[in-house]
Amino acid sequence: MGIRIIGTGRCIPDKILNNDDLERMVDTSDEWIVTRTGIKERHIAAPEQSTSDLAAEAAKKALENAGITPDMIDMIIVSTITADHVFPCTAALVQQKIGAKKCTCFDTSAACSGLLYAFNAAYGMMASPLKYKRVLVIGAEKMSTLVDWSDRSTCVLFGDGAAAFVLENDENPDNPDFYVAGEVMADGSVADLLIVPAGGSAMPATHETVENKMHCIKMGGPKTFQLAVISMVSACRNVLEKAGLSPEDVVWAIPHQANRRIIDAVANKLGIPEKVYLNVDRYGNTSSASIGICLDELNRSGKIKRGDLILAASFGAGLTWAAMLIRW
Ligand code: ACO
């Protein structure tokens, strides 16, 4: 069919919050954060910068990288759990901000697995009789708005950022699709493990919910850690099996950048620690944006070439998890 990624971009906010800064905010230490998570610093968006601003900036860079104009886009999907508003969707705001014309716009909400969910949806809709030709897939988060900055067990983990991709179907049967194989899963029985309890229809905002910080991330850290490793390893193995390939065929492995120890555990179980791309030390967990930022860094630094196989894997609230084998 010829569905390929033809452009990538990212937006990283200027402000850096490092572990020394956090030591002044909560009872923690650089040593604890680095040892337990591998994170040294994260970027925090300015108060006036919303998720759609980060997304639009990344999208403009991806369009420039692809060498196409915004009016050539016929669908925008934004993966986010930090939408600008409950409605309208962030994708429609991005459409207006980048100057795209009439096109399909919607958001996906699958937390840190969201970008892979969005790629899955985009590919399916491009390959279907709907025949979307050029699609912007974006992962964008302002996680700093969901963080309880007095909770040391979560505030050290997250950062803000966005990444965008232009997908094109050139309908050339000689060009293999970027999407080789995938597994995209969820298990709602552990939905309470990672949750922002208030602000939705189950617990609308009240003075009490604000006072009790119910609009912030609540997380069972150790259990999440355990499920993250199990789910990502199993999804990666299944995807490789579906493709009839082995870990040795992979050029780069991009696990969701949540915690260095989770990444190491997954990479060691798959036997490919030397193939793993890492930037969790510089950005922390940017949820939907995390794998996308890695891919854009690899692309722009010339570390990937056409035909390379990239194995991406993620997990997040839901619990959701996914793995995807991409041919560059
Ligand atoms: N600084 C110092 N001490 C801390 C900190 C901190 N920042 N945070 C927790 N501690 C303490 C705890 O209070 C606890 O102390 P205690 O033993 O006296 O009670 C001790 O450190 C150990 O706490 P644990 O939670 O057992 O520490 P753990 O080694 O599991 O590391 C962590 C915690 C980093 C959160 C880890 O569990 C983890 O990374 N889990 C996965 C989190 C994750 O990836 N979430 C994804 C969310 S993405 C999404 O979908 C939104």
Tab-separated table of N, CA and C in Angstrom, residues 53-145:
chain	number	residue	atom	x	y	z
A	53	ASP	N	-0.894	23.990	22.251
A	53	ASP	CA	0.257	24.795	21.788
A	53	ASP	C	1.468	23.899	21.556
A	54	LEU	N	1.727	22.994	22.508
A	54	LEU	CA	2.856	22.064	22.362
A	54	LEU	C	2.639	21.183	21.129
A	55	ALA	N	1.400	20.703	20.988
A	55	ALA	CA	1.061	19.814	19.869
A	55	ALA	C	1.214	20.544	18.536
A	56	ALA	N	0.730	21.786	18.481
A	56	ALA	CA	0.789	22.550	17.220
A	56	ALA	C	2.232	22.833	16.820
A	57	GLU	N	3.058	23.151	17.816
A	57	GLU	CA	4.482	23.418	17.535
A	57	GLU	C	5.161	22.156	16.968
A	58	ALA	N	4.892	21.020	17.594
A	58	ALA	CA	5.470	19.753	17.104
A	58	ALA	C	4.939	19.443	15.701
A	59	ALA	N	3.647	19.708	15.484
A	59	ALA	CA	3.025	19.422	14.180
A	59	ALA	C	3.646	20.271	13.075
A	60	LYS	N	3.886	21.558	13.378
A	60	LYS	CA	4.490	22.436	12.357
A	60	LYS	C	5.866	21.915	11.955
A	61	LYS	N	6.627	21.443	12.940
A	61	LYS	CA	7.967	20.910	12.628
A	61	LYS	C	7.866	19.624	11.801
A	62	ALA	N	6.865	18.794	12.112
A	62	ALA	CA	6.686	17.543	11.356
A	62	ALA	C	6.280	17.836	9.913
A	63	LEU	N	5.419	18.844	9.728
A	63	LEU	CA	4.992	19.217	8.373
A	63	LEU	C	6.177	19.739	7.573
A	64	GLU	N	6.989	20.562	8.235
A	64	GLU	CA	8.187	21.109	7.568
A	64	GLU	C	9.146	19.970	7.202
A	65	ASN	N	9.321	19.048	8.135
A	65	ASN	CA	10.198	17.895	7.913
A	65	ASN	C	9.691	17.034	6.739
A	66	ALA	N	8.356	16.968	6.598
A	66	ALA	CA	7.759	16.166	5.515
A	66	ALA	C	7.743	16.937	4.201
A	67	GLY	N	7.906	18.258	4.294
A	67	GLY	CA	7.871	19.085	3.086
A	67	GLY	C	6.473	19.239	2.523
A	68	ILE	N	5.468	19.270	3.419
A	68	ILE	CA	4.092	19.474	2.939
A	68	ILE	C	3.443	20.631	3.711
A	69	THR	N	2.338	21.135	3.186
A	69	THR	CA	1.639	22.269	3.818
A	69	THR	C	0.431	21.765	4.618
A	70	PRO	N	-0.022	22.567	5.605
A	70	PRO	CA	-1.115	22.108	6.480
A	70	PRO	C	-2.398	21.740	5.733
A	71	ASP	N	-2.677	22.414	4.613
A	71	ASP	CA	-3.922	22.124	3.885
A	71	ASP	C	-3.904	20.737	3.223
A	72	MET	N	-2.739	20.086	3.212
A	72	MET	CA	-2.659	18.743	2.601
A	72	MET	C	-3.034	17.638	3.591
A	73	ILE	N	-3.278	18.022	4.846
A	73	ILE	CA	-3.612	17.038	5.894
A	73	ILE	C	-5.115	16.764	5.885
A	74	ASP	N	-5.521	15.485	5.906
A	74	ASP	CA	-6.973	15.227	5.946
A	74	ASP	C	-7.444	14.523	7.233
A	75	MET	N	-6.532	14.336	8.175
A	75	MET	CA	-6.978	13.869	9.505
A	75	MET	C	-5.919	14.235	10.540
A	76	ILE	N	-6.375	14.672	11.729
A	76	ILE	CA	-5.457	14.950	12.845
A	76	ILE	C	-5.942	14.140	14.052
A	77	ILE	N	-5.043	13.324	14.599
A	77	ILE	CA	-5.361	12.583	15.829
A	77	ILE	C	-4.389	13.048	16.903
A	78	VAL	N	-4.919	13.511	18.021
A	78	VAL	CA	-4.055	13.890	19.147
A	78	VAL	C	-4.267	12.896	20.277
A	79	SER	N	-3.186	12.271	20.707
A	79	SER	CA	-3.239	11.428	21.889
A	79	SER	C	-2.857	12.279	23.093
A	80	THR	N	-3.756	12.359	24.060
A	80	THR	CA	-3.453	13.153	25.250
A	80	THR	C	-4.344	12.767	26.425
A	81	ILE	N	-3.801	12.922	27.639
A	81	ILE	CA	-4.648	12.828	28.844
A	81	ILE	C	-4.676	14.187	29.542
A	82	THR	N	-4.121	15.194	28.850
A	82	THR	CA	-4.130	16.549	29.407
A	82	THR	C	-4.697	17.507	28.358
A	83	ALA	N	-5.882	17.142	27.839
A	83	ALA	CA	-6.536	17.964	26.814
A	83	ALA	C	-6.715	19.398	27.311
A	84	ASP	N	-6.715	20.352	26.390
A	84	ASP	CA	-6.935	21.755	26.782
A	84	ASP	C	-8.251	21.898	27.548
A	85	HIS	N	-9.287	21.228	27.052
A	85	HIS	CA	-10.635	21.333	27.633
A	85	HIS	C	-11.282	19.943	27.639
A	86	VAL	N	-12.364	19.802	28.405
A	86	VAL	CA	-13.131	18.544	28.325
A	86	VAL	C	-13.632	18.388	26.888
A	87	PHE	N	-14.171	19.453	26.332
A	87	PHE	CA	-14.404	19.557	24.892
A	87	PHE	C	-14.263	21.017	24.522
A	88	PRO	N	-13.948	21.350	23.294
A	88	PRO	CA	-13.771	20.502	22.129
A	88	PRO	C	-12.463	19.712	22.198
A	89	CYS	N	-12.314	18.801	21.238
A	89	CYS	CA	-11.107	17.974	21.239
A	89	CYS	C	-9.876	18.830	20.919
A	90	THR	N	-8.748	18.404	21.460
A	90	THR	CA	-7.488	19.130	21.260
A	90	THR	C	-7.088	19.119	19.783
A	91	ALA	N	-7.419	18.045	19.074
A	91	ALA	CA	-7.057	17.951	17.647
A	91	ALA	C	-7.671	19.097	16.842
A	92	ALA	N	-8.908	19.490	17.188
A	92	ALA	CA	-9.553	20.593	16.463
A	92	ALA	C	-8.833	21.913	16.750
A	93	LEU	N	-8.337	22.073	17.979
A	93	LEU	CA	-7.589	23.293	18.326
A	93	LEU	C	-6.266	23.322	17.567
A	94	VAL	N	-5.654	22.157	17.429
A	94	VAL	CA	-4.393	22.066	16.672
A	94	VAL	C	-4.656	22.405	15.207
A	95	GLN	N	-5.764	21.897	14.672
A	95	GLN	CA	-6.114	22.188	13.279
A	95	GLN	C	-6.116	23.693	13.036
A	96	GLN	N	-6.774	24.419	13.942
A	96	GLN	CA	-6.863	25.877	13.793
A	96	GLN	C	-5.484	26.523	13.964
A	97	LYS	N	-4.698	26.037	14.932
A	97	LYS	CA	-3.402	26.671	15.231
A	97	LYS	C	-2.358	26.462	14.129
A	98	ILE	N	-2.459	25.355	13.398
A	98	ILE	CA	-1.458	25.136	12.331
A	98	ILE	C	-1.974	25.597	10.970
A	99	GLY	N	-3.264	26.013	10.935
A	99	GLY	CA	-3.815	26.489	9.658
A	99	GLY	C	-4.198	25.371	8.715
A	100	ALA	N	-4.570	24.208	9.277
A	100	ALA	CA	-5.084	23.130	8.411
A	100	ALA	C	-6.527	23.452	8.036
A	101	LYS	N	-6.973	22.914	6.900
A	101	LYS	CA	-8.349	23.168	6.451
A	101	LYS	C	-9.256	22.085	7.018
A	102	LYS	N	-10.459	21.994	6.465
A	102	LYS	CA	-11.417	20.989	6.939
A	102	LYS	C	-10.784	19.600	6.928
A	103	CYS	N	-10.807	18.936	8.067
A	103	CYS	CA	-10.323	17.557	8.108
A	103	CYS	C	-10.897	16.867	9.340
A	104	THR	N	-10.763	15.559	9.396
A	104	THR	CA	-11.234	14.803	10.559
A	104	THR	C	-10.318	15.100	11.739
A	105	CYS	N	-10.906	15.406	12.893
A	105	CYS	CA	-10.094	15.697	14.081
A	105	CYS	C	-10.670	14.966	15.291
A	106	PHE	N	-9.841	14.207	15.973
A	106	PHE	CA	-10.297	13.613	17.239
A	106	PHE	C	-9.111	13.299	18.130
A	107	ASP	N	-9.411	13.095	19.433
A	107	ASP	CA	-8.370	12.758	20.410
A	107	ASP	C	-8.486	11.284	20.794
A	108	THR	N	-7.346	10.691	21.196
A	108	THR	CA	-7.401	9.378	21.832
A	108	THR	C	-6.907	9.540	23.270
A	109	SER	N	-7.479	8.761	24.175
A	109	SER	CA	-7.099	8.817	25.578
A	109	SER	C	-6.740	7.412	26.040
A	110	ALA	N	-5.457	7.089	26.005
A	110	ALA	CA	-5.009	5.782	26.497
A	110	ALA	C	-3.733	5.983	27.305
A	111	ALA	N	-3.648	7.157	27.940
A	111	ALA	CA	-2.491	7.509	28.787
A	111	ALA	C	-1.182	7.288	28.018
A	112	CYS	N	-0.217	6.674	28.679
A	112	CYS	CA	1.127	6.583	28.078
A	112	CYS	C	1.164	5.691	26.850
A	113	SER	N	0.152	4.830	26.679
A	113	SER	CA	0.101	3.989	25.472
A	113	SER	C	-0.576	4.727	24.324
A	114	GLY	N	-1.021	5.940	24.576
A	114	GLY	CA	-1.895	6.658	23.639
A	114	GLY	C	-1.313	6.855	22.261
A	115	LEU	N	-0.016	7.138	22.162
A	115	LEU	CA	0.554	7.389	20.833
A	115	LEU	C	0.468	6.124	19.972
A	116	LEU	N	0.764	4.967	20.568
A	116	LEU	CA	0.693	3.728	19.794
A	116	LEU	C	-0.766	3.410	19.440
A	117	TYR	N	-1.700	3.720	20.346
A	117	TYR	CA	-3.125	3.590	20.018
A	117	TYR	C	-3.471	4.492	18.818
A	118	ALA	N	-2.935	5.708	18.823
A	118	ALA	CA	-3.247	6.661	17.751
A	118	ALA	C	-2.659	6.204	16.416
A	119	PHE	N	-1.425	5.675	16.439
A	119	PHE	CA	-0.833	5.127	15.220
A	119	PHE	C	-1.701	3.987	14.684
A	120	ASN	N	-2.167	3.157	15.608
A	120	ASN	CA	-3.000	2.013	15.242
A	120	ASN	C	-4.281	2.487	14.543
A	121	ALA	N	-4.934	3.496	15.148
A	121	ALA	CA	-6.180	4.037	14.577
A	121	ALA	C	-5.902	4.679	13.222
A	122	ALA	N	-4.827	5.455	13.132
A	122	ALA	CA	-4.515	6.157	11.883
A	122	ALA	C	-4.259	5.154	10.768
A	123	TYR	N	-3.438	4.149	11.082
A	123	TYR	CA	-3.094	3.154	10.055
A	123	TYR	C	-4.364	2.436	9.574
A	124	GLY	N	-5.194	2.035	10.549
A	124	GLY	CA	-6.434	1.325	10.196
A	124	GLY	C	-7.330	2.169	9.300
A	125	MET	N	-7.435	3.451	9.604
A	125	MET	CA	-8.319	4.320	8.814
A	125	MET	C	-7.707	4.653	7.450
A	126	MET	N	-6.380	4.680	7.382
A	126	MET	CA	-5.729	4.951	6.082
A	126	MET	C	-5.820	3.724	5.170
A	127	ALA	N	-5.751	2.540	5.782
A	127	ALA	CA	-5.771	1.304	4.994
A	127	ALA	C	-7.196	0.879	4.637
A	128	SER	N	-8.195	1.482	5.291
A	128	SER	CA	-9.593	1.093	5.094
A	128	SER	C	-10.169	1.795	3.855
A	129	PRO	N	-11.423	1.469	3.483
A	129	PRO	CA	-12.040	2.174	2.348
A	129	PRO	C	-12.169	3.684	2.576
A	130	LEU	N	-11.966	4.151	3.812
A	130	LEU	CA	-12.019	5.603	4.068
A	130	LEU	C	-10.887	6.329	3.333
A	131	LYS	N	-9.775	5.623	3.119
A	131	LYS	CA	-8.665	6.100	2.286
A	131	LYS	C	-8.130	7.483	2.664
A	132	TYR	N	-7.937	7.706	3.962
A	132	TYR	CA	-7.257	8.958	4.348
A	132	TYR	C	-5.851	8.931	3.754
A	133	LYS	N	-5.439	10.055	3.179
A	133	LYS	CA	-4.146	10.044	2.463
A	133	LYS	C	-3.003	10.571	3.331
A	134	ARG	N	-3.252	11.708	4.015
A	134	ARG	CA	-2.183	12.255	4.877
A	134	ARG	C	-2.748	12.560	6.261
A	135	VAL	N	-2.096	11.998	7.255
A	135	VAL	CA	-2.623	12.079	8.626
A	135	VAL	C	-1.534	12.594	9.570
A	136	LEU	N	-1.937	13.504	10.444
A	136	LEU	CA	-1.034	13.961	11.511
A	136	LEU	C	-1.364	13.172	12.767
A	137	VAL	N	-0.391	12.453	13.291
A	137	VAL	CA	-0.558	11.742	14.561
A	137	VAL	C	0.323	12.444	15.582
A	138	ILE	N	-0.302	12.866	16.679
A	138	ILE	CA	0.429	13.681	17.662
A	138	ILE	C	0.246	13.098	19.068
A	139	GLY	N	1.318	13.066	19.829
A	139	GLY	CA	1.237	12.759	21.271
A	139	GLY	C	1.658	14.016	22.016
A	140	ALA	N	0.793	14.544	22.855
A	140	ALA	CA	1.113	15.830	23.500
A	140	ALA	C	0.590	15.843	24.934
A	141	GLU	N	1.421	16.318	25.851
A	141	GLU	CA	0.996	16.319	27.260
A	141	GLU	C	1.558	17.524	28.029
A	142	LYS	N	0.692	18.075	28.868
A	142	LYS	CA	1.149	19.026	29.883
A	142	LYS	C	0.899	18.339	31.228
A	143	MET	N	1.732	17.314	31.501
A	143	MET	CA	1.546	16.489	32.696
A	143	MET	C	1.669	17.308	33.975
A	144	SER	N	2.415	18.418	33.893
A	144	SER	CA	2.625	19.249	35.093
A	144	SER	C	1.305	19.758	35.666
A	145	THR	N	0.233	19.785	34.847
A	145	THR	CA	-1.058	20.263	35.357
A	145	THR	C	-1.794	19.177	36.151
